[in-house]
CSV table of C-alpha atoms in Angstrom, one decimal:
chain,number,residue,atom,x,y,z
F,8,UNK,CA,102.8,154.9,153.7
F,9,UNK,CA,100.5,153.8,156.4
F,10,UNK,CA,96.7,153.6,156.0
F,11,UNK,CA,96.1,157.1,157.5
F,12,UNK,CA,98.5,158.7,155.1
F,13,UNK,CA,96.9,156.8,152.3
F,14,UNK,CA,93.4,158.0,153.2
F,15,UNK,CA,94.5,161.6,153.4
F,16,UNK,CA,96.3,161.3,150.0
F,17,UNK,CA,93.3,159.6,148.5
F,18,UNK,CA,91.1,162.6,149.5
F,19,UNK,CA,93.6,164.9,147.9
F,20,UNK,CA,93.9,162.9,144.7
F,21,UNK,CA,90.1,162.7,144.4
F,22,UNK,CA,89.9,166.5,144.9
F,23,UNK,CA,92.4,167.1,142.1
F,24,UNK,CA,90.5,164.8,139.7
F,25,UNK,CA,87.2,166.4,140.5
F,26,UNK,CA,88.6,169.9,140.0
F,27,UNK,CA,90.1,168.9,136.7
F,28,UNK,CA,86.7,167.8,135.6
F,29,UNK,CA,84.9,170.9,136.7
F,30,UNK,CA,83.3,169.5,139.8
F,31,UNK,CA,84.3,172.4,142.1
F,32,UNK,CA,81.9,171.8,144.9
F,33,UNK,CA,82.8,168.1,145.3
F,34,UNK,CA,86.5,169.0,144.9
F,35,UNK,CA,86.2,171.6,147.8
F,36,UNK,CA,84.6,168.9,150.0
F,37,UNK,CA,87.4,166.4,149.4
F,38,UNK,CA,90.0,169.1,149.8
F,39,UNK,CA,88.5,170.0,153.2
F,40,UNK,CA,88.5,166.4,154.2
F,41,UNK,CA,92.2,166.0,153.4
F,42,UNK,CA,93.1,169.1,155.4
F,43,UNK,CA,90.9,168.0,158.3
F,44,UNK,CA,92.5,164.6,158.5
F,45,UNK,CA,96.0,166.1,158.1
F,46,UNK,CA,95.4,168.6,160.9
F,47,UNK,CA,94.1,165.9,163.2
F,48,UNK,CA,97.2,163.8,162.4
F,49,UNK,CA,99.4,166.7,163.3
F,50,UNK,CA,97.6,167.3,166.7
F,51,UNK,CA,98.0,163.6,167.5
F,52,UNK,CA,101.7,163.7,166.5
F,53,UNK,CA,102.5,166.9,168.5
F,54,UNK,CA,100.4,166.3,171.6
F,55,UNK,CA,100.4,162.5,171.6
F,56,UNK,CA,96.7,162.1,172.1
F,57,UNK,CA,93.9,161.2,169.8
F,58,UNK,CA,90.9,163.4,169.2
F,59,UNK,CA,87.7,161.9,168.1
F,60,UNK,CA,85.7,165.0,167.6
F,61,UNK,CA,84.6,167.4,164.9
F,62,UNK,CA,85.3,170.3,167.2
F,63,UNK,CA,89.1,170.0,167.2
F,64,UNK,CA,89.7,173.7,167.5
F,65,UNK,CA,87.6,174.0,170.6
F,66,UNK,CA,88.8,170.7,172.1
F,67,UNK,CA,92.5,171.6,171.8
F,68,UNK,CA,92.0,175.3,172.8
F,69,UNK,CA,93.3,176.5,169.4
F,70,UNK,CA,90.4,178.8,168.5
F,71,UNK,CA,91.7,182.3,168.2
F,72,UNK,CA,88.2,183.7,168.3
F,73,UNK,CA,87.1,182.2,171.6
F,74,UNK,CA,87.2,184.4,174.8
C-alpha cells in the first residue's frame, strides 16, 4: 500500500471509530475526506493528470448541473 492509499484508508478507519463512538459529525467529515481523496485518485489514474483543486467537478467538466 502506498502512502496515498494509506492516507485514504486512515480517514476511513478514523470515520468508523468515530461513528462507533457516537461522533457522527466528525465521522461524516472523515468519510467525506476519504471519498474526496479516492475520487481525486481515480481522476488522476483515468486521465493521467493531477488536480490540485477543491473544485474537481468543475475543473474536470464532470458537473451534471452546469450549463
